[in-house]
Short mmCIF file of C-alpha atoms in Angstrom, two decimals:
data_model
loop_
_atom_site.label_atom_id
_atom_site.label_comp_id
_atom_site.label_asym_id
_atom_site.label_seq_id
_atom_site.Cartn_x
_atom_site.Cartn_y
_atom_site.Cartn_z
CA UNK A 1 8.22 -19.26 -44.15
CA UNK A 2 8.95 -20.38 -40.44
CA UNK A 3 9.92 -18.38 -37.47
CA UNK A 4 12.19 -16.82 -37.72
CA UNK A 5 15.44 -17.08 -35.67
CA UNK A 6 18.02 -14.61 -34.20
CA UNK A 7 21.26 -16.05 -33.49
CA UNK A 8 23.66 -14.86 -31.37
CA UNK A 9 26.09 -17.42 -30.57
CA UNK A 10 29.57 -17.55 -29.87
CA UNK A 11 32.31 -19.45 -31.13
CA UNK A 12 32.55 -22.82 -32.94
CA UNK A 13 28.73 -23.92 -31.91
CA UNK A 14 27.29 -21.34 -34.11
CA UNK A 15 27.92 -23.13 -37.48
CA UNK A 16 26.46 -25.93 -36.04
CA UNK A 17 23.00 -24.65 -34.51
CA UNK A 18 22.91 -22.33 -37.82
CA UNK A 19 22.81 -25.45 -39.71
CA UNK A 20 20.14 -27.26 -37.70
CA UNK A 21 17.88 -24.25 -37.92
CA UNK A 22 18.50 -24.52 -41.78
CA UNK A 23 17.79 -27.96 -41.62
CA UNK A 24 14.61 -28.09 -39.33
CA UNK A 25 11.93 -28.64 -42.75
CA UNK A 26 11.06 -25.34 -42.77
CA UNK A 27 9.76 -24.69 -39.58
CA UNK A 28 12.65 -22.41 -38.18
CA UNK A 29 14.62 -19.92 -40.53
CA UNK A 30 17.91 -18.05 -39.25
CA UNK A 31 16.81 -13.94 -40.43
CA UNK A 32 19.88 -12.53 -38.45
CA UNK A 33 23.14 -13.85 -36.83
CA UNK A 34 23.86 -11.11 -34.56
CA UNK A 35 27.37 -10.35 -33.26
CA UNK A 36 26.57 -9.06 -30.00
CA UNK A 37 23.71 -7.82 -27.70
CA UNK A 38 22.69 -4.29 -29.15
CA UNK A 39 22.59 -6.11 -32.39
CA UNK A 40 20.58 -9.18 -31.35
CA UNK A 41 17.95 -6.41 -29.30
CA UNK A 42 18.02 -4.20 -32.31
CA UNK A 43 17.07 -7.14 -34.73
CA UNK A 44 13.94 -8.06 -31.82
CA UNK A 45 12.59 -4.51 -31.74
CA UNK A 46 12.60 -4.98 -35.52
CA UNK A 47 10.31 -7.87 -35.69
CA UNK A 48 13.02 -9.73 -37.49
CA UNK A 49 12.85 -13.19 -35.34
CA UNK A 50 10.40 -14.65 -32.87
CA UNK A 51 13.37 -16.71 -31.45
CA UNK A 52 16.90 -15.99 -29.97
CA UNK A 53 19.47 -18.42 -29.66
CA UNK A 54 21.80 -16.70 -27.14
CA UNK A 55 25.40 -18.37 -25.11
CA UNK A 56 25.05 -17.98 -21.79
CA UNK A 57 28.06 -15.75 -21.82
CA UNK A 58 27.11 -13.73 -24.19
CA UNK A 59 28.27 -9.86 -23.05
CA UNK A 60 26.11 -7.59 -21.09
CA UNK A 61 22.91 -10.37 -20.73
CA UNK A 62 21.28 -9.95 -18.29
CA UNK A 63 17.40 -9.93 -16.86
CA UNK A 64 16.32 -6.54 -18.33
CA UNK A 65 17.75 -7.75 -21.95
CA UNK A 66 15.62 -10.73 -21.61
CA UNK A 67 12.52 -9.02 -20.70
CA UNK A 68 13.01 -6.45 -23.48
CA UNK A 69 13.15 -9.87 -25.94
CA UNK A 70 9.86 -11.10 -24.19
CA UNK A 71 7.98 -7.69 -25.08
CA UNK A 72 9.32 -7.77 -28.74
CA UNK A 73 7.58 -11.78 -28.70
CA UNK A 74 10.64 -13.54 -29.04
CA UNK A 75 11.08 -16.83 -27.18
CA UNK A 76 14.87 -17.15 -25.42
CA UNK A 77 16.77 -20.15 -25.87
CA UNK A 78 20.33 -20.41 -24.13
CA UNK A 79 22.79 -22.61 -24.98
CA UNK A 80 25.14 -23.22 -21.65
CA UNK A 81 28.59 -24.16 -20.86
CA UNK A 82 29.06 -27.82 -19.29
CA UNK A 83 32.33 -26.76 -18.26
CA UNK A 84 30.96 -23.64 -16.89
CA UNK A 85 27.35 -24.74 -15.33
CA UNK A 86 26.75 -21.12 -13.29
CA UNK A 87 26.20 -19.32 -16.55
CA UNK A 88 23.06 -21.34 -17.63
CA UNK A 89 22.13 -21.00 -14.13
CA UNK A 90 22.47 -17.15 -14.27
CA UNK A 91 20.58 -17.23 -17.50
CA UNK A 92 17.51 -19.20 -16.61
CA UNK A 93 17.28 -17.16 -13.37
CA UNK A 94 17.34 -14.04 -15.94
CA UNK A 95 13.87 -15.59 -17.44
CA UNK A 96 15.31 -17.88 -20.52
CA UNK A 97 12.42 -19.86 -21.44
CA UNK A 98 15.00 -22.78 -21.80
CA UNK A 99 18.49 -23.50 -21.36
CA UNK A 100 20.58 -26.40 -22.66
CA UNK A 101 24.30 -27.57 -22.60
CA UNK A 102 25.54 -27.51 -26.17
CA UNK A 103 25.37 -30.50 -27.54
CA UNK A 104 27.22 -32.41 -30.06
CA UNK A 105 24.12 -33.32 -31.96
CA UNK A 106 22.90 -29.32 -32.61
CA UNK A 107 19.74 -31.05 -33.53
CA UNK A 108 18.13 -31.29 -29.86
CA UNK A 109 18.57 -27.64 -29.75
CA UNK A 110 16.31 -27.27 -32.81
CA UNK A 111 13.42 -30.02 -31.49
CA UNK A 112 13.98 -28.19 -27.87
CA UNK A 113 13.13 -24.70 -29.05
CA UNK A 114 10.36 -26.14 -31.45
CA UNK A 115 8.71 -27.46 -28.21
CA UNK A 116 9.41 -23.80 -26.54
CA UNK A 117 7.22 -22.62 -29.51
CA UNK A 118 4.76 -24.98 -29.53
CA UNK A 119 4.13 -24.31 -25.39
CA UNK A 120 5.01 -27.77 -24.92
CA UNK A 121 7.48 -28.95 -22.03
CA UNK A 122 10.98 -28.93 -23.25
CA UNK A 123 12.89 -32.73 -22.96
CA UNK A 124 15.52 -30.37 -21.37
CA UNK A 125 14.22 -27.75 -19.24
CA UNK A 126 16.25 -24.87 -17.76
CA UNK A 127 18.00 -25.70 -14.44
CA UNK A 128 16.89 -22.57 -13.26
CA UNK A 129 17.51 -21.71 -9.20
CA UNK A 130 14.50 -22.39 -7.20
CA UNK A 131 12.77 -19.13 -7.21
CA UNK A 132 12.51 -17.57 -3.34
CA UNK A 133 9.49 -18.90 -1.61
CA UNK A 134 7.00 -16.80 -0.81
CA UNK A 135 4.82 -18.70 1.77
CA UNK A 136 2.85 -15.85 3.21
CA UNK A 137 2.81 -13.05 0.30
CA UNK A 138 2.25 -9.30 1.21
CA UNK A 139 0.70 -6.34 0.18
CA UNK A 140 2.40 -3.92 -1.59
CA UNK A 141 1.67 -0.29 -1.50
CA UNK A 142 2.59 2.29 -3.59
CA UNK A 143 2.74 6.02 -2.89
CA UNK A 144 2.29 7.80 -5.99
CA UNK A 145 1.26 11.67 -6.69
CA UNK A 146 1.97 14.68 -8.81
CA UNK A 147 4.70 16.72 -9.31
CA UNK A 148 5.07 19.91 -6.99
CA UNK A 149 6.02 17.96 -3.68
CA UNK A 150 2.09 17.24 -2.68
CA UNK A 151 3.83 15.20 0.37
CA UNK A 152 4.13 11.69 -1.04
CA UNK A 153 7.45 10.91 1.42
CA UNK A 154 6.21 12.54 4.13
CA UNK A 155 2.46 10.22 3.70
CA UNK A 156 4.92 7.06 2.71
CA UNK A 157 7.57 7.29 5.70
CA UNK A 158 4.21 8.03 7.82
CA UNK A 159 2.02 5.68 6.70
CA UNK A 160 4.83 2.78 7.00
CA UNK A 161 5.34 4.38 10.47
CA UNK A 162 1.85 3.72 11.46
CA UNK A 163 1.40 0.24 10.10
CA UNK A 164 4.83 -0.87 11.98
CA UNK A 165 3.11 0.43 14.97
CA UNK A 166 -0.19 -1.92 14.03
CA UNK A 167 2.17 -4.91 14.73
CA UNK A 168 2.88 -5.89 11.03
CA UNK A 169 6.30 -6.22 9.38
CA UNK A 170 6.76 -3.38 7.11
CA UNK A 171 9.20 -2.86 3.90
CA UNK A 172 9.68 1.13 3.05
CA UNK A 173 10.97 1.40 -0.24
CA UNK A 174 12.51 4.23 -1.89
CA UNK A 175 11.81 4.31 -5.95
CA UNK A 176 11.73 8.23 -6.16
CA UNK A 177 14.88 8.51 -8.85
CA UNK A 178 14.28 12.52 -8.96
CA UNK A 179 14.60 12.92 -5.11
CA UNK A 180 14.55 10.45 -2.83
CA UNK A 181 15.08 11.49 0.33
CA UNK A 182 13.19 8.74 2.83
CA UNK A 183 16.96 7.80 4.71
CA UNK A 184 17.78 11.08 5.21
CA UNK A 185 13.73 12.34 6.49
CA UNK A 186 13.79 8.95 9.41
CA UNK A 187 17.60 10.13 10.07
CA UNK A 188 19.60 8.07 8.34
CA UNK A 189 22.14 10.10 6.98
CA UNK A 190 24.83 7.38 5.96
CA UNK A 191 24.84 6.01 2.18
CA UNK A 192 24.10 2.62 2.02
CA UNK A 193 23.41 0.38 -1.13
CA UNK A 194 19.95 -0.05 -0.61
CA UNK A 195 17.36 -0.36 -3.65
CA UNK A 196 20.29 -0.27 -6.10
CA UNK A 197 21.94 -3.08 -4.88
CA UNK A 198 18.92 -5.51 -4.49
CA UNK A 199 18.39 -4.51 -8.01
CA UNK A 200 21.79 -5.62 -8.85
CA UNK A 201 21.06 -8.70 -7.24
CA UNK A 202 17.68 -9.47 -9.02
CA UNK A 203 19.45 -8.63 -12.21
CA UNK A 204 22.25 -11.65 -11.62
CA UNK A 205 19.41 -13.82 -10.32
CA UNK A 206 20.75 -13.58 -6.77
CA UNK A 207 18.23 -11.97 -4.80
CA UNK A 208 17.13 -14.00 -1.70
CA UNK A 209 15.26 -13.33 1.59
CA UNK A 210 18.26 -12.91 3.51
CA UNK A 211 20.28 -11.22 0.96
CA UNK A 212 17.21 -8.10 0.55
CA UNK A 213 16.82 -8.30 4.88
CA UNK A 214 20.68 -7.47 5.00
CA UNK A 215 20.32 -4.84 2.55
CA UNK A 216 17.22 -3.16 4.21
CA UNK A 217 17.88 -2.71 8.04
CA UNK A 218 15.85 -1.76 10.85
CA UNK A 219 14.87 1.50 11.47
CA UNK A 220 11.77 1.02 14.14
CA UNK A 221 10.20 -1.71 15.52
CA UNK A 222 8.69 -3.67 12.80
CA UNK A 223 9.80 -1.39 9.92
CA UNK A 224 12.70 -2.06 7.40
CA UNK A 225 14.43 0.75 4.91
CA UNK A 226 15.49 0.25 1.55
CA UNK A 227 16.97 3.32 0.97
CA UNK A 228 17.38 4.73 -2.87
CA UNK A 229 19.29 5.90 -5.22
CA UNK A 230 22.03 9.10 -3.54
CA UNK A 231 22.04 10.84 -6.81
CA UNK A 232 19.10 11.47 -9.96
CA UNK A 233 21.39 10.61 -12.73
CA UNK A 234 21.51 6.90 -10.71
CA UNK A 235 18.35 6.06 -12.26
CA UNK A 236 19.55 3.66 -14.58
CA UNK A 237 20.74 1.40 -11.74
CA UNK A 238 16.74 0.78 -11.10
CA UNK A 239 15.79 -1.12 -14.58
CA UNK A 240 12.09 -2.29 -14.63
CA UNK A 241 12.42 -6.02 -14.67
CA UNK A 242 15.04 -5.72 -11.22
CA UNK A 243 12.91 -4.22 -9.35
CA UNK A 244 9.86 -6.36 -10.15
CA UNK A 245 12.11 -9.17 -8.81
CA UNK A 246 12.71 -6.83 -6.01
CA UNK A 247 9.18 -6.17 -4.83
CA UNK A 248 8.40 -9.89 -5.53
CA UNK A 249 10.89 -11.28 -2.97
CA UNK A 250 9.43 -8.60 -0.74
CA UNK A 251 6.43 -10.24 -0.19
CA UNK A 252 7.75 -12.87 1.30
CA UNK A 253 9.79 -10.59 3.62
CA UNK A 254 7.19 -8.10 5.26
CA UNK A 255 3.35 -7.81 5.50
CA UNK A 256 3.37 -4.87 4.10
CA UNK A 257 5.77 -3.22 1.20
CA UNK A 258 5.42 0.55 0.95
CA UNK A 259 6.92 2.29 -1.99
CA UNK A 260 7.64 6.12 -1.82
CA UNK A 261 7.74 7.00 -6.40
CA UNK A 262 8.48 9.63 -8.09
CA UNK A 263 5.68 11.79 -9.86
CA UNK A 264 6.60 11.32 -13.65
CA UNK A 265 4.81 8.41 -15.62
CA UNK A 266 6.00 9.34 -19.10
CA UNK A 267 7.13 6.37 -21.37
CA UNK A 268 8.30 7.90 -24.70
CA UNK A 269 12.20 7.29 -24.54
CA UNK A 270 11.77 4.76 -27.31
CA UNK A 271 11.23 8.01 -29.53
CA UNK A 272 14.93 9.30 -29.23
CA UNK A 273 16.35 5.99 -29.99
CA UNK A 274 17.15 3.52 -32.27
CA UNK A 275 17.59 0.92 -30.11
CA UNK A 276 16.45 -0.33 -26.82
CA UNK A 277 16.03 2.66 -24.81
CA UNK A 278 16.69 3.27 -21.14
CA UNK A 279 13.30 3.97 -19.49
CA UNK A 280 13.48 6.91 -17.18
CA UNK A 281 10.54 6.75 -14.85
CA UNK A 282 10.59 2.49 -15.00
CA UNK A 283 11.25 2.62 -11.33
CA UNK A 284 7.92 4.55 -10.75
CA UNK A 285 5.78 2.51 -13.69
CA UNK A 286 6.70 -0.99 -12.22
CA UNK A 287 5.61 0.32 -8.80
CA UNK A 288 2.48 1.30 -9.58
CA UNK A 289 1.75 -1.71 -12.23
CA UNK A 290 2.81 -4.03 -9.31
CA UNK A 291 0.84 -2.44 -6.48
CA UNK A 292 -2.46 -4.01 -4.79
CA UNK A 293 -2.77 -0.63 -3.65
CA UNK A 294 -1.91 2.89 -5.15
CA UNK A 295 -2.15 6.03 -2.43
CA UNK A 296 -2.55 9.19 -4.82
CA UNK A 297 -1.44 12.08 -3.11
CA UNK A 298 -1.85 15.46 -3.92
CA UNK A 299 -2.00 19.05 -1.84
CA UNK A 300 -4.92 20.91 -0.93
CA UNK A 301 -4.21 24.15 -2.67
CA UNK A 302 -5.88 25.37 -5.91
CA UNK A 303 -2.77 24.47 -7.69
CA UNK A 304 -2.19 21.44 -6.28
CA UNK A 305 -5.53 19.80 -6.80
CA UNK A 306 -5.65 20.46 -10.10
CA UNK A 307 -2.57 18.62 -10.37
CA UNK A 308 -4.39 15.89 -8.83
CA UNK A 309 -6.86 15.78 -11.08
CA UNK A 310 -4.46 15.83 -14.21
CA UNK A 311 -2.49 13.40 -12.50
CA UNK A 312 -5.32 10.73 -11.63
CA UNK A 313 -6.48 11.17 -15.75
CA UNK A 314 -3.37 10.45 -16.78
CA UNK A 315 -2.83 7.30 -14.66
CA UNK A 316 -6.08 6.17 -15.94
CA UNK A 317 -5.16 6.78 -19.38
CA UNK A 318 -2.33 4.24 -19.00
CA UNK A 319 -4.05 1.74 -16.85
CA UNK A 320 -2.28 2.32 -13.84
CA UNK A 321 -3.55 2.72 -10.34
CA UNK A 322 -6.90 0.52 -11.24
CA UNK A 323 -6.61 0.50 -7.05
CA UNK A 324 -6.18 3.38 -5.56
CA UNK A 325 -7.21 5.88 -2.93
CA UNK A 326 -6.88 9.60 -3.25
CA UNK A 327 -5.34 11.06 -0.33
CA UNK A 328 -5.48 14.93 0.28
CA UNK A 329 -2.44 16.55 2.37
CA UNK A 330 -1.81 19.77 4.24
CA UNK A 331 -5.64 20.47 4.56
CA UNK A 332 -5.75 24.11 5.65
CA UNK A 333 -8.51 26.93 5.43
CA UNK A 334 -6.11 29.84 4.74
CA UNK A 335 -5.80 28.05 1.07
CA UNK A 336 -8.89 26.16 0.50
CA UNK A 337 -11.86 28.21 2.35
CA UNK A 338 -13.20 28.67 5.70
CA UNK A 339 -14.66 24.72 5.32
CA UNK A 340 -11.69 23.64 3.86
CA UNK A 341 -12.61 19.43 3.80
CA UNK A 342 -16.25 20.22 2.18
CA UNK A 343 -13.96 22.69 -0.81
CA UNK A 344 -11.35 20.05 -1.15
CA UNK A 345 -13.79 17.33 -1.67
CA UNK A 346 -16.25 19.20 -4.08
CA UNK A 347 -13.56 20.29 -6.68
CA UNK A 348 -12.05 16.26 -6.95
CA UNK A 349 -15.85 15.28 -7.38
CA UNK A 350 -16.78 17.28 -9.93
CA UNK A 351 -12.93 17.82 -12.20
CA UNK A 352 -12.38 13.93 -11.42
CA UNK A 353 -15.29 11.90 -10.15
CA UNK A 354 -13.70 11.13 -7.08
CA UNK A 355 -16.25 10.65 -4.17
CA UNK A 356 -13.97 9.24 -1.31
CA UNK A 357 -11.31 11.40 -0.26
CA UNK A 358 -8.75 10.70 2.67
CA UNK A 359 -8.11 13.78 4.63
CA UNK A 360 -4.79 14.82 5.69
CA UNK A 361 -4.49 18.05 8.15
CA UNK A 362 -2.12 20.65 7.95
CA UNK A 363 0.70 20.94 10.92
CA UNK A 364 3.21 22.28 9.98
CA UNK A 365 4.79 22.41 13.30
CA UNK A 366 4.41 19.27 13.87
CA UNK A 367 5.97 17.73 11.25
CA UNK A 368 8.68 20.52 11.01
CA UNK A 369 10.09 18.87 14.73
CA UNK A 370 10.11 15.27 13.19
CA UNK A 371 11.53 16.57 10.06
CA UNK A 372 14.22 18.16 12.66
CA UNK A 373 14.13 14.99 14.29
CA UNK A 374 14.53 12.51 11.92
CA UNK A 375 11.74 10.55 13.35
CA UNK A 376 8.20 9.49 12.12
CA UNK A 377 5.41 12.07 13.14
CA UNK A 378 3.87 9.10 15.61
CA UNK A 379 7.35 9.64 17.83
CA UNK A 380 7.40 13.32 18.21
CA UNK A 381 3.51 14.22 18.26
CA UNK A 382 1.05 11.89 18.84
CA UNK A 383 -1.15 14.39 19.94
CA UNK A 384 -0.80 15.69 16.14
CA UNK A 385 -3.79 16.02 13.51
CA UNK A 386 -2.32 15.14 10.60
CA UNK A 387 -0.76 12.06 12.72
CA UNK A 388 -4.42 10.93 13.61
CA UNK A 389 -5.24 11.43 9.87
CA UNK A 390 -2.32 9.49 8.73
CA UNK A 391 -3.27 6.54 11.75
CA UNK A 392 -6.62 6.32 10.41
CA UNK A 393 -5.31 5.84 6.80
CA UNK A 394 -2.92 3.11 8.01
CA UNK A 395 -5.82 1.31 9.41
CA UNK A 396 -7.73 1.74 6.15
CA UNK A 397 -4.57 0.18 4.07
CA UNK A 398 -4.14 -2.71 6.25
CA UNK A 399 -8.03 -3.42 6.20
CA UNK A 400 -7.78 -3.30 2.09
CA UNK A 401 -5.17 -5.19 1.77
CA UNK A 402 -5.56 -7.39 4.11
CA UNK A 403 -2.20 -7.50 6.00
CA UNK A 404 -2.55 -9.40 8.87
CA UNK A 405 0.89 -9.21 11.75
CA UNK A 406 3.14 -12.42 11.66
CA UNK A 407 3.77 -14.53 14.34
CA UNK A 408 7.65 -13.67 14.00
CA UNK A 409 9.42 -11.32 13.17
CA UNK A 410 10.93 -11.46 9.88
#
């Protein structure tokens, strides 16, 4: 039996490219003809096809459908609109591994997605939009930890702070969909589209430089803000695949991308559903999976180190954070001991093998005033040790990731 082939195309054309399939020797076999998108997603997660024949108009297509085809292992051919050219461009920019104009001889759609199949270079490849260059790629950084608010804004907004002030263009990002709260903590108290709308953007395949610099202004020297999401049940707006596009144009826009996550890493929506299932924490996975660097933070309290070390098995468990360094925050001896760094650094050694620990002191005052403030702990206490802790891990981050400052600014 040959592949098999899920069709989901509209109007007159589909008798005509169901009949080619039929007629291709063997090779290709429709299995389902699949009246709209749930259907045609449905029929992937089933293992029913290992190639979609989609029009580029079809209803509610977009970048995350086409990824979800790709992890099911089915190949996406579009068939596009002559009359209509921007929907085969919107397709291919959605991933389509090739897009053609439908044409009168349904045939060349057959010997086109044969060649898809085969690996070979399609006679008709898609006219996809020249992807944004990325010249000079940066770093991205992702600021991960476990749940009981160990400090991961407060280390993110910092750390950003810090690198800014190292002369490198820097990207903050906020991906926490439980609470993100980095506009309102560097005083920017107005809701602005932010992270949401440069994943609307990627989705459509119109995400550009300029488009993600308008949408993340300037908030200190050197240092851009992408705010998040206003409200928790937003989540959906930040779909896995969007906000891969996201961090990938984001190279090419700062030296450095920070990302301030949320704490959960659980992926078992798929178990409540029939169909394709909205991931929850995909805003938080696709951070870490595309970081060069992962900064695990967790508090240095009895409680919250053995989060810590629960939370760096589990990331290990799934293959995340391969790259990482463990940063400890609010170091203090009224919690941990009269040598609290020695305690601290003991415990993660022997519950999680960790040898290398950055240190993070405890000032509460300190960071209560630039809380007040709205400004990054460098502005309102310089003097401050948990600001020379944070300094010294900036310099360590740059070093290991090897951001270097650009000539211009971006």
């Amino acid at each position: 039996m040959g592949v098999g082939v899920l069709c989901a195309v509209q109007g007159a054309a589909e008798s005509a490219i169901v009949q080619a399939v039929e007629g291709s020797g063997g090779r290709l076999s429709v299995t389902r003809r699949c009246a709209d998108l749930t259907e045609l997603l449905a029929a992937a997660e089933a293992g029913l096809g290992g190639l979609a024949v989609v029009s580029a108009d079809l209803e509610r297509l977009d970048r995350e459908a086409v990824a979800v085809l790709h992890r099911c292992g089915v190949r996406v051919v579009g068939l596009g609109d002559p009359t209509r050219p921007w929907l085969a461009e919107r397709l291919a920019a959605h991933g389509a591994d090739l897009v053609v104009d439908v044409p009168a001889d349904a045939d060349a759609v057959v010997r086109d997605a044969l060649g898809v199949l085969a690996g070979d270079a399609p006679a008709r490849p898609a006219a996809a939009p020249d992807p944004v260059p990325v010249s000079r790629p940066g770093a991205t950084v992702a600021v991960w930890g476990p749940t009981g608010a160990p400090g991961r804004t407060f280390v993110a907004v910092n750390v950003a702070a810090e690198l800014a002030a190292l002369g490198l263009d820097v990207l903050l990002v906020d991906a926490d969909t439980y609470g993100g709260v980095v506009a309102q903590v560097l005083g920017v108290l107005d809701e602005s589209p932010g992270l949401a709308a440069a994943a609307r953007a990627a989705g459509q395949g119109a995400l550009d430089l300029p488009t993600l610099a308008r949408l993340a202004p300037v908030v200190l020297p050197r240092l851009r803000l992408l705010s998040g999401v206003a409200r928790a049940d937003r989540w959906p707006e930040l779909p896995g695949s969007s906000l891969e596009e996201v961090l990938r144009v984001a190279r090419g826009l700062a030296d450095v991308t920070v990302v301030d996550t949320g704490f959960a890493i659980e992926q078992d929506e798929v178990l409540s559903y029939d169909t394709r299932a909205p991931v929850r924490n995909a805003a938080t996975l696709t951070a870490l999976e595309q970081a060069d660097l992962v900064l695990v933070v967790g508090a240095a309290d009895p409680v919250g180190v053995q989060r810590l070390v629960r939370a760096l098995g589990d990331a290990s468990e799934k293959g995340l954070a391969v790259t990482r360094r463990v940063v400890v925050n609010r170091l203090r001896p009224t919690v941990a001991g009269p040598r609290p760094a020695e305690s601290v650094a003991a415990a993660l050694a022997r519950y999680a093998g960790v040898h290398d620990v950055a240190l993070v002191p405890d000032d509460r005052a300190a960071a209560d005033a630039a809380l007040l403030e709205g400004r990054a702990l460098r502005e309102v206490a310089p003097g401050s040790p948990a600001r020379r802790g944070l300094a010294a891990l900036a310099a360590e981050v740059a070093t290991t990731v090897g951001a270097e400052a650009r000539t211009t600014v971006a």
